[in-house]
């Protein structure tokens, strides 16, 4: 709340607290009489206002990871923010893993990409990041492990399963800190990490 007050957005506190599901009891009778639609609309406006206020201090980079898991409301929120801060120094970075284009759950993220690409084609850039090479993956896995050791078979299994994905390597190293036996990694955990 101190941050919003410093930006002159103290009126946004109950809206953004609700948006973030933070415990906040609003005593403002006017706010408490608003309908859900009114609160939703004003929350969007205050998010936009907050973002624009931040750009008065310095340019802003808004990173959204794994857009292939976006729900409809999040996709619409991001489309709204892109549209309403179009002339502000905001860079939106959306990342998604390739191979999810045909997955039903990815529809909202794919739609966001299409909308942003069509609307902002002069400034839209898509970059495909290739998987890490086996040598780089090996080096990165060793770095993540630090002084810890894996059995050569486990080390190779992680490299093979990661298929050049640095995030998978990192998650598997974190898993091995809790359970050093790679044979105990349940397939459901592997699917989740992937």
Backbone as numpy.savetxt, mean C-alpha at the origin, in Angstrom:
# Nx Ny Nz CAx CAy CAz Cx Cy Cz
-3.98 14.58 16.17 -4.80 15.77 16.17 -3.93 17.04 16.17
-2.76 16.97 16.80 -1.86 18.12 16.82 -1.43 18.48 15.40
-1.15 17.45 14.61 -0.73 17.66 13.22 -1.83 18.36 12.43
-3.07 17.87 12.54 -4.18 18.48 11.80 -4.46 19.90 12.29
-4.35 20.11 13.58 -4.57 21.45 14.12 -3.52 22.42 13.60
-2.28 21.97 13.52 -1.20 22.82 13.00 -1.45 23.20 11.55
-2.14 22.34 10.80 -2.45 22.63 9.40 -3.77 23.40 9.26
-4.42 23.70 10.37 -5.70 24.41 10.32 -6.85 23.49 9.95
-6.70 22.20 10.19 -7.73 21.23 9.81 -8.32 20.52 11.02
-8.40 21.22 12.16 -8.94 20.57 13.35 -10.37 20.08 13.16
-11.13 20.72 12.26 -12.50 20.29 11.99 -12.52 18.90 11.34
-11.41 18.48 10.76 -11.33 17.18 10.09 -11.09 16.03 11.05
-10.74 16.31 12.28 -10.34 15.26 13.22 -11.38 14.14 13.36
-12.66 14.43 13.62 -13.60 13.31 13.77 -13.78 12.50 12.49
-13.68 13.17 11.35 -13.85 12.47 10.08 -12.69 11.51 9.81
-11.48 12.03 10.00 -10.30 11.19 9.74 -10.12 10.12 10.81
-10.52 10.41 12.04 -10.47 9.39 13.08 -11.41 8.24 12.73
-12.59 8.57 12.25 -13.53 7.54 11.82 -13.01 6.76 10.64
-12.41 7.46 9.69 -11.84 6.82 8.50 -10.76 5.82 8.87
-9.95 6.16 9.86 -8.85 5.30 10.30 -9.26 4.33 11.41
-10.54 4.35 11.77 -11.07 3.50 12.84 -10.32 3.70 14.16
-10.02 4.97 14.45 -9.36 5.31 15.71 -10.42 5.60 16.76
-10.16 5.26 18.00 -11.14 5.58 19.04 -11.20 7.10 19.23
-12.35 7.66 18.96 -12.52 9.10 19.09 -13.99 9.36 19.36
-14.26 10.04 20.46 -15.63 10.38 20.80 -15.86 11.84 20.48
-16.70 12.09 19.50 -16.97 13.47 19.09 -18.16 14.02 19.87
-17.95 15.18 20.47 -19.02 15.81 21.24 -19.73 16.89 20.44
-19.32 17.07 19.20 -19.93 18.08 18.34 -21.30 17.59 17.88
-22.36 18.21 18.35 -23.72 17.79 18.02 -23.97 17.87 16.51
-23.38 18.85 15.87 -23.56 19.01 14.42 -22.99 17.80 13.68
-21.81 17.36 14.07 -21.20 16.18 13.45 -22.04 14.94 13.70
-22.53 14.79 14.92 -23.28 13.60 15.30 -24.64 13.50 14.61
-25.11 14.59 14.01 -26.38 14.55 13.27 -26.20 14.24 11.79
-24.97 14.16 11.32 -24.72 13.90 9.91 -25.06 12.47 9.53
-25.49 12.30 8.29 -25.76 10.95 7.78 -24.43 10.30 7.39
-24.46 9.00 7.19 -23.25 8.27 6.78 -22.73 8.80 5.45
-23.64 9.14 4.54 -23.23 9.67 3.23 -22.55 11.03 3.38
-23.08 11.88 4.25 -22.47 13.19 4.48 -21.07 13.04 5.10
-20.95 12.13 6.04 -19.64 11.90 6.67 -18.66 11.37 5.64
-19.10 10.44 4.81 -18.23 9.89 3.75 -17.76 10.99 2.81
-18.67 11.81 2.34 -18.33 12.88 1.40 -17.34 13.87 2.03
-17.61 14.27 3.25 -16.72 15.24 3.92 -15.37 14.62 4.25
-15.36 13.33 4.56 -14.08 12.65 4.82 -13.20 12.72 3.58
-13.79 12.46 2.41 -13.03 12.57 1.16 -12.48 13.98 0.98
-13.33 14.97 1.24 -12.87 16.36 1.10 -11.73 16.69 2.07
-11.84 16.20 3.30 -10.79 16.50 4.28 -9.50 15.75 3.97
-9.60 14.56 3.43 -8.39 13.86 2.99 -7.70 14.66 1.89
-8.50 15.14 0.96 -7.94 15.97 -0.11 -7.32 17.24 0.46
-8.03 17.91 1.35 -7.51 19.14 1.96 -6.21 18.88 2.71
-6.15 17.77 3.44 -4.95 17.41 4.18 -3.79 17.20 3.22
-4.04 16.48 2.14 -2.99 16.22 1.16 -2.49 17.51 0.53
-3.40 18.39 0.17 -3.01 19.68 -0.42 -2.23 20.52 0.58
-2.66 20.52 1.84 -1.94 21.26 2.88 -0.51 20.75 3.04
-0.34 19.43 2.96 1.00 18.85 3.05 1.89 19.34 1.91
1.31 19.53 0.74 2.11 19.98 -0.41 2.54 21.44 -0.27
1.93 22.17 0.63 2.40 23.53 0.89 3.77 23.51 1.57
4.05 22.43 2.28 5.32 22.28 2.98 6.37 21.72 2.03
6.03 20.66 1.31 6.93 20.03 0.35 6.13 19.08 -0.53
6.69 18.67 -1.66 5.98 17.70 -2.50 5.72 16.41 -1.72
4.67 15.70 -2.12 4.24 14.50 -1.40 4.30 13.30 -2.34
4.76 12.18 -1.81 4.71 10.92 -2.54 3.76 10.01 -1.76
2.71 9.56 -2.43 1.71 8.68 -1.82 1.90 7.30 -2.43
2.32 6.33 -1.63 2.62 4.99 -2.12 1.49 4.04 -1.72
0.98 3.32 -2.72 -0.05 2.31 -2.48 0.50 0.99 -3.00
0.77 0.07 -2.08 1.32 -1.22 -2.46 0.21 -2.25 -2.68
0.51 -3.21 -3.51 -0.38 -4.34 -3.76 -1.78 -3.90 -4.19
-1.84 -3.07 -5.22 -3.15 -2.60 -5.69 -4.01 -3.74 -6.22
-3.43 -4.89 -6.44 -4.24 -6.03 -6.88 -5.19 -6.51 -5.77
-5.03 -6.01 -4.55 -5.94 -6.38 -3.46 -6.90 -5.24 -3.09
-6.92 -4.14 -3.84 -7.79 -3.01 -3.50 -9.26 -3.41 -3.55
-10.02 -2.84 -2.64 -11.46 -3.01 -2.74 -12.03 -1.82 -3.52
-13.31 -1.87 -3.83 -13.95 -0.84 -4.66 -13.85 0.54 -4.02
-14.12 0.62 -2.71 -14.10 1.93 -2.03 -12.70 2.54 -2.05
-11.67 1.74 -1.84 -10.30 2.25 -1.86 -9.92 2.72 -3.25
-10.33 1.97 -4.27 -10.05 2.35 -5.65 -10.70 3.70 -5.97
-11.94 3.85 -5.57 -12.65 5.12 -5.82 -12.03 6.28 -5.04
-11.61 6.02 -3.82 -10.94 7.04 -3.02 -9.67 7.52 -3.73
-8.87 6.59 -4.20 -7.63 6.95 -4.88 -7.90 7.69 -6.19
-8.92 7.27 -6.92 -9.28 7.99 -8.15 -9.70 9.43 -7.81
-10.47 9.59 -6.75 -10.90 10.92 -6.32 -9.69 11.78 -5.94
-8.78 11.22 -5.16 -7.60 11.99 -4.74 -6.74 12.37 -5.95
-6.54 11.44 -6.86 -5.76 11.75 -8.08 -6.40 12.91 -8.83
-7.71 12.87 -8.95 -8.42 13.91 -9.69 -8.38 15.25 -8.99
-8.58 15.26 -7.69 -8.73 16.53 -6.98 -7.41 17.20 -6.61
-6.30 16.46 -6.68 -5.00 17.08 -6.40 -4.15 17.12 -7.66
-4.81 17.04 -8.79 -4.12 16.97 -10.09 -3.10 18.09 -10.28
-3.38 19.27 -9.76 -2.49 20.40 -9.97 -1.61 20.69 -8.76
-1.52 19.73 -7.86 -0.65 19.86 -6.69 0.56 18.95 -6.88
1.67 19.26 -6.20 2.88 18.42 -6.34 2.77 17.11 -5.57
1.93 16.21 -6.09 1.74 14.89 -5.48 2.10 13.84 -6.51
2.91 12.89 -6.12 3.26 11.76 -6.96 2.63 10.52 -6.35
1.77 9.87 -7.10 1.16 8.62 -6.66 1.96 7.47 -7.24
2.37 6.54 -6.40 3.06 5.33 -6.84 2.19 4.14 -6.48
1.74 3.43 -7.50 0.93 2.24 -7.29 1.76 1.03 -7.69
1.78 0.03 -6.84 2.51 -1.19 -7.20 1.57 -2.39 -7.13
1.78 -3.29 -8.08 1.06 -4.56 -8.04 1.95 -5.61 -8.67
1.72 -6.82 -8.29 2.51 -7.92 -8.83 1.93 -8.36 -10.16
2.80 -8.64 -11.10 2.33 -9.14 -12.38 1.76 -10.54 -12.19
0.89 -10.91 -13.10 0.25 -12.21 -13.02 -1.10 -12.17 -12.34
-1.49 -11.01 -11.81 -2.77 -10.89 -11.13 -3.85 -10.28 -12.03
-3.53 -10.01 -13.28 -4.47 -9.34 -14.15 -5.79 -10.10 -14.32
-5.73 -11.42 -14.27 -6.92 -12.25 -14.48 -7.59 -12.69 -13.19
-7.06 -12.30 -12.04 -7.62 -12.69 -10.75 -8.79 -11.76 -10.43
-9.93 -12.34 -10.08 -11.14 -11.54 -9.83 -10.92 -10.45 -8.78
-10.18 -10.77 -7.73 -9.96 -9.81 -6.65 -9.17 -8.59 -7.11
-8.48 -8.70 -8.23 -7.64 -7.61 -8.71 -8.40 -6.60 -9.56
-9.66 -6.82 -9.79 -10.44 -5.98 -10.71 -10.41 -4.50 -10.34
-10.53 -4.19 -9.06 -10.59 -2.78 -8.64 -9.24 -2.09 -8.83
-8.17 -2.79 -8.54 -6.84 -2.22 -8.75 -6.54 -2.03 -10.23
-6.95 -2.98 -11.05 -6.75 -2.87 -12.51 -7.57 -1.71 -13.04
-8.78 -1.55 -12.53 -9.63 -0.42 -12.95 -9.00 0.90 -12.55
-8.43 0.97 -11.36 -7.73 2.18 -10.93 -6.61 2.51 -11.92
-5.81 1.52 -12.26 -4.73 1.72 -13.23 -5.24 2.27 -14.54
-6.31 1.66 -15.06 -6.87 2.10 -16.35 -7.36 3.54 -16.27
-8.07 3.86 -15.19 -8.60 5.22 -15.04 -7.47 6.24 -14.94
-6.47 5.94 -14.15 -5.35 6.87 -13.99 -4.58 7.01 -15.31
-4.35 5.90 -15.99 -3.62 5.95 -17.26 -4.38 6.78 -18.30
-5.70 6.58 -18.40 -6.50 7.33 -19.37 -6.56 8.82 -19.03
-6.81 9.10 -17.78 -7.02 10.49 -17.37 -5.74 11.31 -17.36
-4.62 10.67 -17.01 -3.37 11.40 -16.83 -2.28 10.86 -17.75
-2.64 10.50 -18.96 -1.68 9.87 -19.88 -0.39 10.67 -20.08
-0.42 12.01 -20.09 0.85 12.73 -20.27 1.86 12.51 -19.13
1.38 12.20 -17.94 2.29 12.03 -16.80 2.30 10.62 -16.24
1.49 9.73 -16.82 1.42 8.35 -16.35 2.61 7.57 -16.87
3.26 6.83 -15.98 4.38 5.97 -16.37 4.18 4.61 -15.73
4.36 3.57 -16.52 4.31 2.22 -15.98 5.69 1.61 -16.12
6.16 1.05 -15.04 7.48 0.41 -15.05 7.31 -1.03 -14.60
7.85 -1.93 -15.38 7.84 -3.34 -15.01 9.18 -3.65 -14.36
9.11 -4.15 -13.15 10.33 -4.50 -12.43 10.53 -6.00 -12.60
11.62 -6.36 -13.18 11.93 -7.77 -13.44 12.38 -8.46 -12.15
12.20 -9.77 -12.08 12.68 -10.52 -10.91 14.19 -10.40 -10.78
14.66 -10.51 -9.55 16.10 -10.49 -9.29 16.75 -11.73 -9.91
17.99 -11.58 -10.32 18.74 -12.74 -10.82 19.04 -13.68 -9.66
19.41 -14.90 -9.98 19.73 -15.87 -8.93 20.91 -15.39 -8.08
21.90 -14.77 -8.73 23.07 -14.28 -8.00 22.69 -13.16 -7.03
21.88 -12.22 -7.51 21.48 -11.10 -6.65 20.57 -11.62 -5.53
19.68 -12.54 -5.85 18.81 -13.13 -4.82 19.65 -13.82 -3.74
20.66 -14.54 -4.17 21.55 -15.23 -3.24 22.22 -14.22 -2.31
22.73 -13.15 -2.88 23.42 -12.11 -2.09 22.45 -11.43 -1.13
21.25 -11.12 -1.61 20.25 -10.45 -0.78 19.80 -11.35 0.37
19.57 -12.63 0.07 19.18 -13.55 1.12 20.27 -13.66 2.19
21.51 -13.73 1.76 22.63 -13.77 2.72 22.65 -12.52 3.57
22.42 -11.37 2.94 22.38 -10.10 3.68 21.25 -10.10 4.70
20.05 -10.53 4.28 18.91 -10.56 5.19 19.16 -11.48 6.38
19.85 -12.59 6.13 20.12 -13.55 7.21 21.14 -13.01 8.21
21.99 -12.09 7.77 23.02 -11.57 8.67 23.96 -12.69 9.06
24.11 -12.94 10.33 25.00 -14.00 10.80 24.32 -15.36 10.91
22.98 -15.40 10.74 22.27 -16.68 10.86 22.55 -17.55 9.65
22.48 -18.83 9.85 22.75 -19.79 8.78 21.51 -20.64 8.53
21.34 -21.01 7.28 20.32 -21.98 6.89 21.04 -23.20 6.32
20.41 -24.34 6.43 20.93 -25.51 5.75 20.98 -25.21 4.26
21.98 -25.71 3.55 22.05 -25.44 2.10 20.76 -25.79 1.37
20.10 -26.89 1.77 18.85 -27.27 1.10 17.75 -26.24 1.37
17.69 -25.70 2.59 16.70 -24.67 2.93 17.00 -23.37 2.19
18.28 -23.03 2.12 18.71 -21.81 1.42 18.26 -21.90 -0.04
18.52 -23.03 -0.68 18.13 -23.22 -2.08 16.62 -23.23 -2.25
15.94 -23.82 -1.29 14.46 -23.86 -1.35 13.88 -22.45 -1.30
14.41 -21.61 -0.43 13.92 -20.22 -0.34 14.18 -19.50 -1.65
15.38 -19.65 -2.19 15.71 -18.98 -3.46 14.78 -19.44 -4.57
14.54 -20.74 -4.63 13.67 -21.27 -5.68 12.23 -20.78 -5.52
11.74 -20.81 -4.29 10.36 -20.37 -4.02 10.18 -18.88 -4.28
11.19 -18.09 -3.97 11.10 -16.64 -4.13 11.03 -16.23 -5.60
11.66 -16.99 -6.46 11.65 -16.70 -7.89 12.02 -15.25 -8.19
13.00 -14.73 -7.45 13.48 -13.38 -7.71 12.70 -12.27 -7.03
11.78 -12.62 -6.12 10.97 -11.63 -5.42 11.66 -11.26 -4.10
12.18 -10.02 -3.99 12.90 -9.64 -2.77 12.00 -9.59 -1.54
10.72 -9.29 -1.72 9.81 -9.24 -0.57 9.61 -10.63 0.01
9.52 -11.64 -0.86 9.40 -13.01 -0.38 10.64 -13.41 0.40
11.81 -13.05 -0.12 13.05 -13.37 0.59 13.02 -12.79 2.00
12.63 -11.54 2.11 12.60 -10.86 3.41 11.62 -11.54 4.36
10.42 -11.85 3.86 9.41 -12.49 4.70 9.88 -13.86 5.18
10.51 -14.62 4.31 10.99 -15.94 4.70 12.10 -15.84 5.75
12.95 -14.84 5.65 13.98 -14.66 6.67 13.34 -14.32 8.01
12.30 -13.50 7.98 11.60 -13.19 9.23 10.95 -14.45 9.80
10.41 -15.30 8.92 9.80 -16.54 9.38 10.85 -17.45 10.01
12.03 -17.53 9.40 13.07 -18.41 9.93 13.58 -17.94 11.28
13.40 -16.67 11.60 13.82 -16.18 12.92 12.94 -16.80 14.01
11.69 -17.11 13.66 10.75 -17.70 14.61 10.82 -19.23 14.55
10.92 -19.75 13.33 10.94 -21.21 13.13 12.07 -21.55 12.16
13.24 -21.90 12.68 14.38 -22.13 11.80 14.25 -23.34 10.89
13.28 -24.21 11.12 13.11 -25.39 10.28 12.23 -25.04 9.09
12.83 -24.97 7.91 12.10 -24.59 6.69 11.06 -25.63 6.30
11.20 -26.85 6.79 10.21 -27.88 6.46 8.88 -27.60 7.15
8.89 -26.72 8.17 7.67 -26.43 8.91 6.83 -25.31 8.30
7.30 -24.71 7.21 6.53 -23.61 6.60 5.28 -24.20 5.96
4.12 -23.92 6.54 2.90 -24.47 5.95 2.66 -23.88 4.56
2.10 -24.66 3.65 1.82 -24.14 2.29 0.94 -22.89 2.33
0.01 -22.80 3.31 -0.85 -21.63 3.39 -0.03 -20.37 3.69
1.01 -20.50 4.52 1.88 -19.36 4.83 2.68 -18.99 3.57
3.16 -19.98 2.85 3.90 -19.68 1.63 3.01 -18.95 0.63
1.75 -19.41 0.49 0.84 -18.74 -0.45 0.57 -17.31 -0.01
0.41 -17.10 1.29 0.18 -15.75 1.81 1.36 -14.85 1.53
2.57 -15.34 1.79 3.76 -14.53 1.54 3.89 -14.21 0.06
3.67 -15.23 -0.78 3.75 -14.98 -2.22 2.72 -13.98 -2.66
